[in-house]
XYZ file of C-alpha atoms in Angstrom:
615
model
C 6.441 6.603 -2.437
C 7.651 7.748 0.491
C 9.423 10.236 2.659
C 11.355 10.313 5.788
C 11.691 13.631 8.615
C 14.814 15.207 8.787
C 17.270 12.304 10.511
C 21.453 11.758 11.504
C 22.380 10.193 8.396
C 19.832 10.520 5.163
C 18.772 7.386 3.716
C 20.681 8.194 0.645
C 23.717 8.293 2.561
C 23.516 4.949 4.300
C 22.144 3.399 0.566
C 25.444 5.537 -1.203
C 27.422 4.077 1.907
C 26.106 -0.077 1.096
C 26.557 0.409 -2.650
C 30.077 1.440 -1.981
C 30.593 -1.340 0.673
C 28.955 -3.643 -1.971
C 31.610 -2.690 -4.797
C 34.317 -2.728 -2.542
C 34.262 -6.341 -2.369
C 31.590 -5.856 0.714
C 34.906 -4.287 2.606
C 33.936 -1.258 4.030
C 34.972 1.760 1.663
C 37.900 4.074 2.607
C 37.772 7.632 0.860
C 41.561 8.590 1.282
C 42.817 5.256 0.809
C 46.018 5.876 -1.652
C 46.777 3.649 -4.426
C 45.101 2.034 -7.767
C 41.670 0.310 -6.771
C 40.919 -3.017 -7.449
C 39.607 -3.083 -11.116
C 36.201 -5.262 -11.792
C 33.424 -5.549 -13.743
C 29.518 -4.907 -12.441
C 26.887 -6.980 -13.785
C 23.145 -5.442 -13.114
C 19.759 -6.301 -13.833
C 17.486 -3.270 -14.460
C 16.792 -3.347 -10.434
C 19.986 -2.939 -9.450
C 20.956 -0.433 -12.539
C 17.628 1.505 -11.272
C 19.133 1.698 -7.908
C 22.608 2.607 -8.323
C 21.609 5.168 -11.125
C 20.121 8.072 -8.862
C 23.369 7.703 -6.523
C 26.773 7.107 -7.872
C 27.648 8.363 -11.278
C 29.801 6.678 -14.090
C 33.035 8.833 -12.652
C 32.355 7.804 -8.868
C 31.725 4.148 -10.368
C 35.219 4.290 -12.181
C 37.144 5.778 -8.791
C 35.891 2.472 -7.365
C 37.326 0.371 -9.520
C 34.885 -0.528 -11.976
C 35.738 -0.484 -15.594
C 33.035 -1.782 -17.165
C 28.999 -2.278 -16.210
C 26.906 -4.480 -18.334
C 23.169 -5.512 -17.619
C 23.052 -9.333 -16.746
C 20.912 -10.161 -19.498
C 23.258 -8.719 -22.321
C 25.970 -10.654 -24.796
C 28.874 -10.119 -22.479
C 32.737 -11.835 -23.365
C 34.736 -13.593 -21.281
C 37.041 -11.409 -19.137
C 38.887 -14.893 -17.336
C 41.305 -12.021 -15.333
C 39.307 -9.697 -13.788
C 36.568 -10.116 -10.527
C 32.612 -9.745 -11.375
C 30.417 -7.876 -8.693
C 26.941 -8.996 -9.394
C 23.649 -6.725 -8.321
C 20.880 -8.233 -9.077
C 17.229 -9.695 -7.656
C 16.997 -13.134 -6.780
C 14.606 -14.323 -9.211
C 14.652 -17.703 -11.465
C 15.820 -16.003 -15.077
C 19.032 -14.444 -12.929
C 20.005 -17.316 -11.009
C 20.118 -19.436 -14.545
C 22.157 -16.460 -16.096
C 24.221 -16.659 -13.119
C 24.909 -20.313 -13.220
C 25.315 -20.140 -17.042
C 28.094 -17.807 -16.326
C 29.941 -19.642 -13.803
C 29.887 -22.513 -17.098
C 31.091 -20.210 -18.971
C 33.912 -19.424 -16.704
C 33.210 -15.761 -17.956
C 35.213 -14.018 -14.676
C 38.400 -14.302 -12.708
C 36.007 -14.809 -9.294
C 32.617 -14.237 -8.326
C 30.968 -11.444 -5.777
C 27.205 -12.413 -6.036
C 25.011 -9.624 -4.343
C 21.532 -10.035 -4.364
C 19.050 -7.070 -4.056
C 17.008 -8.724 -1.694
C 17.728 -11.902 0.210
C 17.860 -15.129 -1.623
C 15.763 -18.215 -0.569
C 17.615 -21.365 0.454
C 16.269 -23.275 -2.815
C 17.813 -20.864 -4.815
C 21.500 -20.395 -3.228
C 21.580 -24.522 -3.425
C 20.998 -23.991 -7.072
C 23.721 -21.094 -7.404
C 26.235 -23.997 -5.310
C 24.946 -26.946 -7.756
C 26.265 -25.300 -11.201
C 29.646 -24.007 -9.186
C 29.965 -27.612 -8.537
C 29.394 -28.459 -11.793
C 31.723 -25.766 -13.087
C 34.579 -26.996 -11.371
C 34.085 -23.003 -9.604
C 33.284 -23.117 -6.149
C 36.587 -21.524 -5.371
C 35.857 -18.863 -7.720
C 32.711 -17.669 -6.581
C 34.300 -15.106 -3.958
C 31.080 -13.787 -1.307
C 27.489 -14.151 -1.915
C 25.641 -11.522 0.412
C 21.766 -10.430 0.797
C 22.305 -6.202 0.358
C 18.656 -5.673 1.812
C 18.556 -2.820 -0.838
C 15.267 -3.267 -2.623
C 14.257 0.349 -2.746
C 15.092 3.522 -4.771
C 16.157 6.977 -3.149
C 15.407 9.676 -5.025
C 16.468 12.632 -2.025
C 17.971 12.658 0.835
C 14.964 12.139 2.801
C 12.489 10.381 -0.047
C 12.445 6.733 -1.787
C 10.139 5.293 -3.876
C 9.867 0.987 -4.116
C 11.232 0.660 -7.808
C 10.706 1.552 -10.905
C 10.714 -1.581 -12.979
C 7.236 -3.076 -12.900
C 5.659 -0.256 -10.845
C 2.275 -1.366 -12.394
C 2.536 -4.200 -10.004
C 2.256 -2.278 -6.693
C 0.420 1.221 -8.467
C -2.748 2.547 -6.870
C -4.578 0.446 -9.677
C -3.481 -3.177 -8.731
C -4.042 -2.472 -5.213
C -8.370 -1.565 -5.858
C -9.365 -2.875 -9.175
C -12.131 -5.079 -8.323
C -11.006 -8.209 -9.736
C -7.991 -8.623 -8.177
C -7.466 -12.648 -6.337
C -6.161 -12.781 -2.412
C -3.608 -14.329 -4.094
C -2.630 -11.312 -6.598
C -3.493 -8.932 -3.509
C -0.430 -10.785 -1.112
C 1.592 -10.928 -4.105
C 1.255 -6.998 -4.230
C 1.374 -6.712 0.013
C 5.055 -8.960 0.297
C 6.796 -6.620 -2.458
C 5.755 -4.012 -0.659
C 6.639 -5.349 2.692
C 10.258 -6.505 1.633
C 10.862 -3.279 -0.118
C 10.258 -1.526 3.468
C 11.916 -4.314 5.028
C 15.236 -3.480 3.275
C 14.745 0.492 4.237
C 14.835 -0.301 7.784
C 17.236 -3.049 7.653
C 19.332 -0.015 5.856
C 18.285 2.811 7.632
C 19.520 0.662 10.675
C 16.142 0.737 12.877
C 12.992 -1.105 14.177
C 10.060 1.689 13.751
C 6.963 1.969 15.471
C 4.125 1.490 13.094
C 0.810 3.640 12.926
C -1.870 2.681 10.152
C -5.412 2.890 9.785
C -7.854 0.292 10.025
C -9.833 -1.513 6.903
C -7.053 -0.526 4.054
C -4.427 -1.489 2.235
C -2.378 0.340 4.791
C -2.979 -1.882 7.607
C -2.608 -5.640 5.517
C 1.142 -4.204 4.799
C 1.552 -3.063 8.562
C 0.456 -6.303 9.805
C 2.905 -8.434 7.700
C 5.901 -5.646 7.908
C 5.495 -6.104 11.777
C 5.431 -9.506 11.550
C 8.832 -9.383 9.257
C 10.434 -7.302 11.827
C 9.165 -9.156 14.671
C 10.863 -12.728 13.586
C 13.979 -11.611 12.141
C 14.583 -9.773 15.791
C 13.571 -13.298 17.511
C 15.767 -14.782 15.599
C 18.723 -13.288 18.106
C 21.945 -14.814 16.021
C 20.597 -13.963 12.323
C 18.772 -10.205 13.313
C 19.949 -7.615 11.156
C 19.457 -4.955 13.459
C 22.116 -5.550 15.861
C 25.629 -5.146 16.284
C 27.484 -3.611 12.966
C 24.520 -3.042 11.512
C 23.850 -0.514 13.294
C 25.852 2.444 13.354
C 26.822 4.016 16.998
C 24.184 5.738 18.816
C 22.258 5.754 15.487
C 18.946 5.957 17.042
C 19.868 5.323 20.893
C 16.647 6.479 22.715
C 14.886 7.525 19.931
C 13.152 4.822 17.688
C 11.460 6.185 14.405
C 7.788 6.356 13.640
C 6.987 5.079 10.697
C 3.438 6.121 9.223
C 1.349 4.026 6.834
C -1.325 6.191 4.878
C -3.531 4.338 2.356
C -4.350 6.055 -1.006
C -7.916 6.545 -0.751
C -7.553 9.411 2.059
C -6.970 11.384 -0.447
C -7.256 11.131 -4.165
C -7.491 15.205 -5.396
C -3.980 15.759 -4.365
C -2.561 13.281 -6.540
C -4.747 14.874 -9.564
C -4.113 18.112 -8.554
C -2.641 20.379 -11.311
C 0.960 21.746 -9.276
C 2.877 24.731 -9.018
C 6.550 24.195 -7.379
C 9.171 23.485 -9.781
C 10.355 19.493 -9.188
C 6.337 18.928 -9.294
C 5.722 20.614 -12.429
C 8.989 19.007 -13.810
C 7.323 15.535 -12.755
C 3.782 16.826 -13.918
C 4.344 17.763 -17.250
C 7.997 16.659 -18.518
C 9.548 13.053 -18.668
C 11.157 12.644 -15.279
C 12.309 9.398 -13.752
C 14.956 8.511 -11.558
C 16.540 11.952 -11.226
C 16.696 12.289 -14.926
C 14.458 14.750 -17.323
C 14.132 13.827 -20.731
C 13.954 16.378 -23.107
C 12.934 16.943 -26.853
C 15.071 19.741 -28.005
C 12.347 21.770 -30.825
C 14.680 23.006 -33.839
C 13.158 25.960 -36.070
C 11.368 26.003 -39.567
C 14.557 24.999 -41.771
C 14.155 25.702 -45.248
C 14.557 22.376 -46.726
C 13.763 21.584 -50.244
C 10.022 20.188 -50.660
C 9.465 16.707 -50.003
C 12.976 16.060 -47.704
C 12.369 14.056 -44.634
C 11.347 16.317 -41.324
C 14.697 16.794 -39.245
C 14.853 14.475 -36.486
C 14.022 16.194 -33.260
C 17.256 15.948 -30.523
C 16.560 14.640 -27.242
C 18.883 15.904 -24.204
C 19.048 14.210 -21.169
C 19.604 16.384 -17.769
C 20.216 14.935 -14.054
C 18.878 16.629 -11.489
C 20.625 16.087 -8.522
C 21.731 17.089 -5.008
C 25.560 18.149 -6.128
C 23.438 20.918 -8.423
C 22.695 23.452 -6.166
C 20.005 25.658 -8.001
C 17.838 22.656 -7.902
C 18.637 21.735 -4.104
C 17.555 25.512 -3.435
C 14.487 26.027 -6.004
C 12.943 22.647 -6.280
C 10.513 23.615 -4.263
C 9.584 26.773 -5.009
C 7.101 28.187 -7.213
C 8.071 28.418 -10.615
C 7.694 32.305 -11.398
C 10.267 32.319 -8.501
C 12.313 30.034 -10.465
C 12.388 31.326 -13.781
C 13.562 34.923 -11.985
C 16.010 32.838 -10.104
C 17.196 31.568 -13.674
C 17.340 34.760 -15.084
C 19.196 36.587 -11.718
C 22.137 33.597 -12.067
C 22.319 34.388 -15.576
C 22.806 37.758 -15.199
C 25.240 37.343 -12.804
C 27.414 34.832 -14.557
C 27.498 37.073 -17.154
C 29.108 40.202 -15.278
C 31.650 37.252 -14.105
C 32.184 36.381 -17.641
C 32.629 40.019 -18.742
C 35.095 40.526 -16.022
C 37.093 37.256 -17.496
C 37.265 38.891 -20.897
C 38.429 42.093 -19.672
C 41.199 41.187 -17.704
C 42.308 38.546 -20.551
C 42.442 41.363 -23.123
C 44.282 44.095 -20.301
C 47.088 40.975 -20.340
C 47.245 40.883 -24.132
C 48.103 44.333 -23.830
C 51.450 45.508 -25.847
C 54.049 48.241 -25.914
C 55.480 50.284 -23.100
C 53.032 52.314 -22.129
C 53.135 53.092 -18.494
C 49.911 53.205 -17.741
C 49.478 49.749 -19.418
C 51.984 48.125 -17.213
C 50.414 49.586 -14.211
C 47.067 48.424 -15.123
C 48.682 45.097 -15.842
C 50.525 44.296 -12.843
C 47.384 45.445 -11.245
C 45.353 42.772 -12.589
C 47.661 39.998 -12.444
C 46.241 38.646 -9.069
C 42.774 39.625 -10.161
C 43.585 37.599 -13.397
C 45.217 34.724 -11.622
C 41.940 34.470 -9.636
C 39.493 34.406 -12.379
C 41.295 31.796 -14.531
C 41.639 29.021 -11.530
C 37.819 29.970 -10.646
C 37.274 29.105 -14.596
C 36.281 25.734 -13.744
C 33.690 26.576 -11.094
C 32.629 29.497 -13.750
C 31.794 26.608 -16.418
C 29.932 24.172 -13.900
C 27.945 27.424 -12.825
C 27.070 28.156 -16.646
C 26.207 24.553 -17.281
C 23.418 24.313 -14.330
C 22.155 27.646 -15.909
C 22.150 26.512 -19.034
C 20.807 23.168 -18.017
C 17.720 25.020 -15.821
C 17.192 27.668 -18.870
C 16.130 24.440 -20.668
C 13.960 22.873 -18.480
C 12.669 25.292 -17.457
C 11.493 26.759 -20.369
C 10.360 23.499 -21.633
C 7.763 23.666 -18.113
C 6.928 27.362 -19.129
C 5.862 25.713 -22.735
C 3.481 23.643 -20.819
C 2.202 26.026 -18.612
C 1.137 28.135 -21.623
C 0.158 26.304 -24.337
C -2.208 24.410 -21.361
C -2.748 27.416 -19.274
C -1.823 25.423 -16.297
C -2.023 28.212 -13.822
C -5.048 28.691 -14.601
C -6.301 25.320 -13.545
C -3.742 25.086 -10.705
C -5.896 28.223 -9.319
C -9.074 26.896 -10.058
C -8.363 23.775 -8.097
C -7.049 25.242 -5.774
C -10.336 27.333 -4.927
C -12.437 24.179 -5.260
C -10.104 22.053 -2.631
C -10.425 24.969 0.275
C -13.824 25.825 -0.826
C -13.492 29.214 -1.981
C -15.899 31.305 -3.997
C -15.135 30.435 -7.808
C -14.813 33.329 -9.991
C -15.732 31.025 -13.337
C -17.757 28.544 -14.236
C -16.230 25.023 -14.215
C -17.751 24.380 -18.036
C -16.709 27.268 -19.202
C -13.408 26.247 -18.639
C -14.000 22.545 -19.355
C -15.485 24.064 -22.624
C -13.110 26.102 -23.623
C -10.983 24.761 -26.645
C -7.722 26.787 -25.290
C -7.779 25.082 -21.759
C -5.519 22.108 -21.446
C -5.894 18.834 -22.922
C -8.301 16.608 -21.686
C -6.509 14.758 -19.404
C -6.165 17.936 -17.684
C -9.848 18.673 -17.700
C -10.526 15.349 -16.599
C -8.201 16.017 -13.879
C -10.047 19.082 -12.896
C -13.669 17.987 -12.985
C -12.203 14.842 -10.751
C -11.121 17.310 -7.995
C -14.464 18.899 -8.407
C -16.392 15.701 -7.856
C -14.301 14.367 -5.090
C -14.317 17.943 -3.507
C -17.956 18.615 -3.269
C -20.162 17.299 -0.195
C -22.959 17.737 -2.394
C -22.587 15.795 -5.571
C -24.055 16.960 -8.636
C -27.470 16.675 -9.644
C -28.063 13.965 -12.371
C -28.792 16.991 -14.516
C -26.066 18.918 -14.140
C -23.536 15.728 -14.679
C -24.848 14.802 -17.864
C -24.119 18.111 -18.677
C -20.800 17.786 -17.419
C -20.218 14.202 -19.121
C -21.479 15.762 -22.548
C -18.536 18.476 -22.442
C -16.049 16.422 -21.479
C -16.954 13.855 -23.927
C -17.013 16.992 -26.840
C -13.372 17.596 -25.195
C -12.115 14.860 -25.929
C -12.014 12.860 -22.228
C -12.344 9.295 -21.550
C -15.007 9.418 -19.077
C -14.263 6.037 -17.324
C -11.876 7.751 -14.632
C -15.121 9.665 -13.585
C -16.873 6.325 -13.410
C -14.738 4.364 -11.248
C -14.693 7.610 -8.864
C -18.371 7.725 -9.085
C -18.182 4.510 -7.852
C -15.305 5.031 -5.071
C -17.208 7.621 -3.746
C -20.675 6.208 -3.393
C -18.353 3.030 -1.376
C -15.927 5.110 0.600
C -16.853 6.575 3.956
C -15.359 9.819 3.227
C -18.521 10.077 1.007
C -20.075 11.782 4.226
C -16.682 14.009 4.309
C -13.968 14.667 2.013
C -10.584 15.259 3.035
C -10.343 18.870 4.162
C -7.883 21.041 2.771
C -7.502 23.956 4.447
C -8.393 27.656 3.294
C -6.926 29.185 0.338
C -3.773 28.433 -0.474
C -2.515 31.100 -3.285
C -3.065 34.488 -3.663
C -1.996 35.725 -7.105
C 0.122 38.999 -7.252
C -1.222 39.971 -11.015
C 0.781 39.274 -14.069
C 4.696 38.673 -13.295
C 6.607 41.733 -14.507
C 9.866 41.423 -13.055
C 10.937 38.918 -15.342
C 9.532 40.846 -17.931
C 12.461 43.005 -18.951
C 13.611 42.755 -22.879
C 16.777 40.597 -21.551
C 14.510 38.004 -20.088
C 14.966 34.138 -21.178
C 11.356 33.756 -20.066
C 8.176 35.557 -22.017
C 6.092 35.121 -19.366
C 3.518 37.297 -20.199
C -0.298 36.541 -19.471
C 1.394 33.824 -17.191
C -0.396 34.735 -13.481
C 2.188 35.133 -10.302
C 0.477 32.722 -7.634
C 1.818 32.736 -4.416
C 1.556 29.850 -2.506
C 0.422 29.810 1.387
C 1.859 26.633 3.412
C -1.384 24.572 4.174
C -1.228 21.209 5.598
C -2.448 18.621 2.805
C -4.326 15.293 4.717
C -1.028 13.312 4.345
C 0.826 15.743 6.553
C -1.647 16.193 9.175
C -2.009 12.848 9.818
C 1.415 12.698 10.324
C 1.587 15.927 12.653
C -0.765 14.123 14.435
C 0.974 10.995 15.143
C 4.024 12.167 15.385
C 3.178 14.927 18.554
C 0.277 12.324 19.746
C -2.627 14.594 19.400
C -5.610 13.582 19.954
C -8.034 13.854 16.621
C -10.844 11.615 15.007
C -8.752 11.713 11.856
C -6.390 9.119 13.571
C -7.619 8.457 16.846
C -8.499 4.701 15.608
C -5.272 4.388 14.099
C -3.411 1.101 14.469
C -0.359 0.517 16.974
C 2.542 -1.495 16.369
C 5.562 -1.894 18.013
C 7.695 -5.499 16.697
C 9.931 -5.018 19.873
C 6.987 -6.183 21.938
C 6.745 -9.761 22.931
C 3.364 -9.536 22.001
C 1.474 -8.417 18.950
C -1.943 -7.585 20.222
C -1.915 -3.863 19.117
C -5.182 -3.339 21.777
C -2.845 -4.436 24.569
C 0.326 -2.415 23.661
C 1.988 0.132 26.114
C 1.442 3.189 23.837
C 4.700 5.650 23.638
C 3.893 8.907 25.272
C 6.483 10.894 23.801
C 6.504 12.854 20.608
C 8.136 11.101 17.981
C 11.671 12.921 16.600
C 11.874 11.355 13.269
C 9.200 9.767 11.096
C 8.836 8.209 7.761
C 5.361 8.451 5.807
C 4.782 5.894 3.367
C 1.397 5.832 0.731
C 0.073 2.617 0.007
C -1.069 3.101 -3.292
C 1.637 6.042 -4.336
C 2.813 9.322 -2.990
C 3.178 11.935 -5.369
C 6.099 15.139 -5.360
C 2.875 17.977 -3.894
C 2.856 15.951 -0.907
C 6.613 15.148 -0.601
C 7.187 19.040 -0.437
C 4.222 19.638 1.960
C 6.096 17.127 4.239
C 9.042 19.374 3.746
C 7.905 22.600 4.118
C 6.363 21.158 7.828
C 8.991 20.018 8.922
C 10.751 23.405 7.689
C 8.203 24.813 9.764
C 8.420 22.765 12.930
C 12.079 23.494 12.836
C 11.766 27.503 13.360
C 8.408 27.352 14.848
C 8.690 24.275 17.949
C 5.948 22.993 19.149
């Protein structure tokens, strides 16, 4: 996962901007352009239906033209009088789906678009079956899109989300993994970052540290750059690609942070809204699935349990509540809930008022008076009805999940442990005993207390005493926990340098402010009682200091030994390159090994901070 610094265009711009391109018959897209589009079909694998998802919706699909999209792999019919744009990855089971549907003479023509760029081998077998088909004038274009990544905000993308396994934190350090596997795992990663910046229109400068995962995908990424801008007639980052002026002095730094810097974050129990909503609900590409409880029914004895109703919400930039509160904390949010509420209600009131003043009958003066009065005020609420309806539907929508969150957060007492940890990370004085709460049936499940004792153990400079952990093992075990995640960090601790020091975290980070009791009034949506108002206090997690660091070239032992890379050299001895004095404008930060939403908002709030505050 990764995230970018505030920049001209976000990345999910200049991705919206492609896909449109892309659709429009690789033409580039005119928004007041009058007249019926061109209607087509779009055929996607799960890639390309994974990337398209978070950005254009079925409407904004249909205003470009496309009636119909079908996955690739699906019984589709003929339809011999309308175009097919394809989407897809280059890989052996699409190209023969591809080349059986040229046979089939399924489609008017043919707009083949491939994710990422297609080998030679595999385009001659695309041109064989047209040949065979009797269709080479049919297929239309056949373009490389360079899009091979998902973006999930304006300024954050994550490398996909069909076989994530295959480039997770896991398949990167389990111990068995083959060099082979392990540049398998590297060249996805290295072509899904090759496609940002081919997008994003720029040649970075590369930090990394030394000895990680990190630095095997900076070597090869700067080695990708550095031949496709040899090669001066094929480069992709000249000429159209790039947009005017995009990034005319200024060339983006682009950070590459391995995993094992820091693994309590990641296991860290949160506290801001689109964390918790990633934490504890089922969240994927923008999208929060949710099981909707119904109540005791009285149903006759031995009648089949009701089915359970699942609701699907999309969270996304055009809904303004979430732009604003995603990153709050959520007793923040569930007031903000309730205050939107409240005030959609007055608006609703006012609606009803002035529609029952117009029913009004008979000649009574006073009537007329009042009802030539409200006319304009009537005539005013009725064409704001539609922005009155979207407004109830994003509270309604946030009511939901939002209570589904608080569900968690009591029946686990999440705010609990999210204090806890919190003490443990900046080294605070705790004010409880880490079994007790490990012990206590009422506390979480055990994944969570896993979680916790995790953050304990990676936390400490002291480890425990053999003693003490068996004690620790034999509660956890009586809770319920799979104790090999404590193994394997036994293990990574014992190997890792930052044995001698753990990633520092700052002092204490939340200061609670008692029980909440504004949202406490009888008209509430949220009970939030017992539920503890915590505060939090911007501290800079590893992640974001390294990339203060780099990106205002300070000098610290943290990432003084970082690596230097810069493709635009001639050569690519990092010892003997001309280091860039200046302070970076923009940067993107990408984890080897998986980011996580705590981090992506501690990026945020810096660079929130470096905005009013200068250095």
């Amino acid at each position: 996962m990764a995230t970018a610094t505030a920049s001209s265009a976000s990345i999910r711009e200049r991705q919206t901007v492609a896909l449109k391109r892309m659709l429009n018959f690789n033409v580039p897209h005119v928004k007041n352009s009058t007249g019926e589009p061109v209607w087509k079909v779009l055929i996607y694998d799960r890639f390309g239906q994974d990337i398209i998802s978070p950005l254009l919706s079925v409407k904004e699909l249909r205003d470009m033209g496309i009636t119909l999209h079908l996955l690739l792999h699906s019984d589709r019919d003929p339809i011999p009088d309308v175009p097919a744009v394809y989407f897809v990855m280059p890989t052996e089971e699409n190209i023969d789906r591809m080349c059986q549907d040229l046979r089939n003479q399924l489609y008017e023509s043919y707009y083949l678009n491939f994710i990422s760029a297609i080998s030679r081998s595999k385009l001659e077998d695309i041109a064989n079956a047209a040949l065979a088909a009797s269709a080479v004038t049919q297929v239309a274009k056949v373009f490389d899109q360079y899009l091979n990544f998902i973006t999930l905000e304006d300024d954050m993308f994550v490398l996909c989300n069909q076989n994530k396994e295959l480039v997770s934190y896991r398949a990167i350090n389990r111990p068995d993994i083959t060099d082979t596997e392990m540049e398998t795992v590297m060249d996805t990663i290295v072509d899904s970052l090759f496609c940002f910046f081919v997008t994003l229109g720029a040649v970075p400068i590369i930090r990394c540290s030394r000895g990680t995962a990190a630095e095997m995908v900076a070597v090869k990424l700067d080695k990708k750059l550095r031949e496709n801008l040899r090669d001066a007639r094929n480069s992709l980052f000249t000429g159209d690609t790039l947009g005017a002026g995009q990034f005319s002095f200024q060339r983006p730094l682009l950070v590459l942070v391995d995993r094992n810097i820091d693994l309590a974050t990641p296991l860290h129990h949160t506290w801001t809204y689109q964390a918790l909503v990633h934490d504890v609900l089922d969240f994927h590409l923008n999208r929060v699935n949710l099981e909707e409880t119904s109540g005791v029914e009285n149903s006759p004895a031995g009648a089949r349990p009701k089915r359970k109703n699942k609701k699907s919400y999309d969270l996304t930039p055009v809904d303004k509540f979430w732009q604003k509160h995603k990153g709050s904390p959520f007793p923040e949010v569930a007031e903000s809930v309730q205050q939107e509420l409240e005030s959609y209600r007055a608006q609703e009131d006012e609606v009803k008022r002035l529609k029952s003043i117009m029913g009004l009958e008979g000649e009574d003066e006073g009537a007329i008076s009042m009802l030539s009065d409200n006319t304009a005020k009537l005539t005013s609420a009725v064409s704001s009805l539609p922005e009155l309806l979207e407004k109830k539907r994003l509270i309604d929508l946030h009511t939901n999940v939002a209570t589904a969150v608080l569900e968690h957060i009591k029946a686990r007492k999440l705010d609990v442990y999210f204090e806890y940890e919190e003490k443990i990370m900046s080294k605070t004085t705790l004010d409880k005993s880490l079994l007790d709460i490990i012990s206590d049936p009422d506390a979480g499940t055990p994944e969570d207390k896993m979680r916790l004792f995790l953050i304990y153990y990676i936390s400490t400079q002291q480890a425990p005493s053999e003693a003490d952990l068996e004690q620790y093992k034999k509660a956890l075990t009586d809770a319920g926990c799979n104790l090999n995640p404590l193994q394997y960090i036994k293990q990574w601790k014992a190997f890792t340098k930052m044995a001698s020091a753990p990633a520092s975290y700052g002092s204490t980070t939340t200061k609670s402010m008692g029980l909440l009791s504004r949202v406490m009034n009888t008209g509430s949506q949220f009970v939030m009682e017992g539920v503890k108002n915590l505060v939090l206090k911007q501290q800079n997690l590893p992640v974001t200091r390294i990339l203060d660091n780099l990106m205002e070239m300070k000098s610290n032992p943290e990432t003084d030994d970082y690596r230097y890379f810069d493709p635009k050299m001639l050569r690519g001895n990092d010892s003997s390159v001309p280091r860039n004095k200046n302070p970076f404008q923009e940067a993107i930060v990408f984890v080897v090994g998986g980011g996580n939403y705590i981090e992506y908002q501690n990026l945020v709030d810096y660079i929130k901070l470096s905005l009013i505050f200068p250095t």
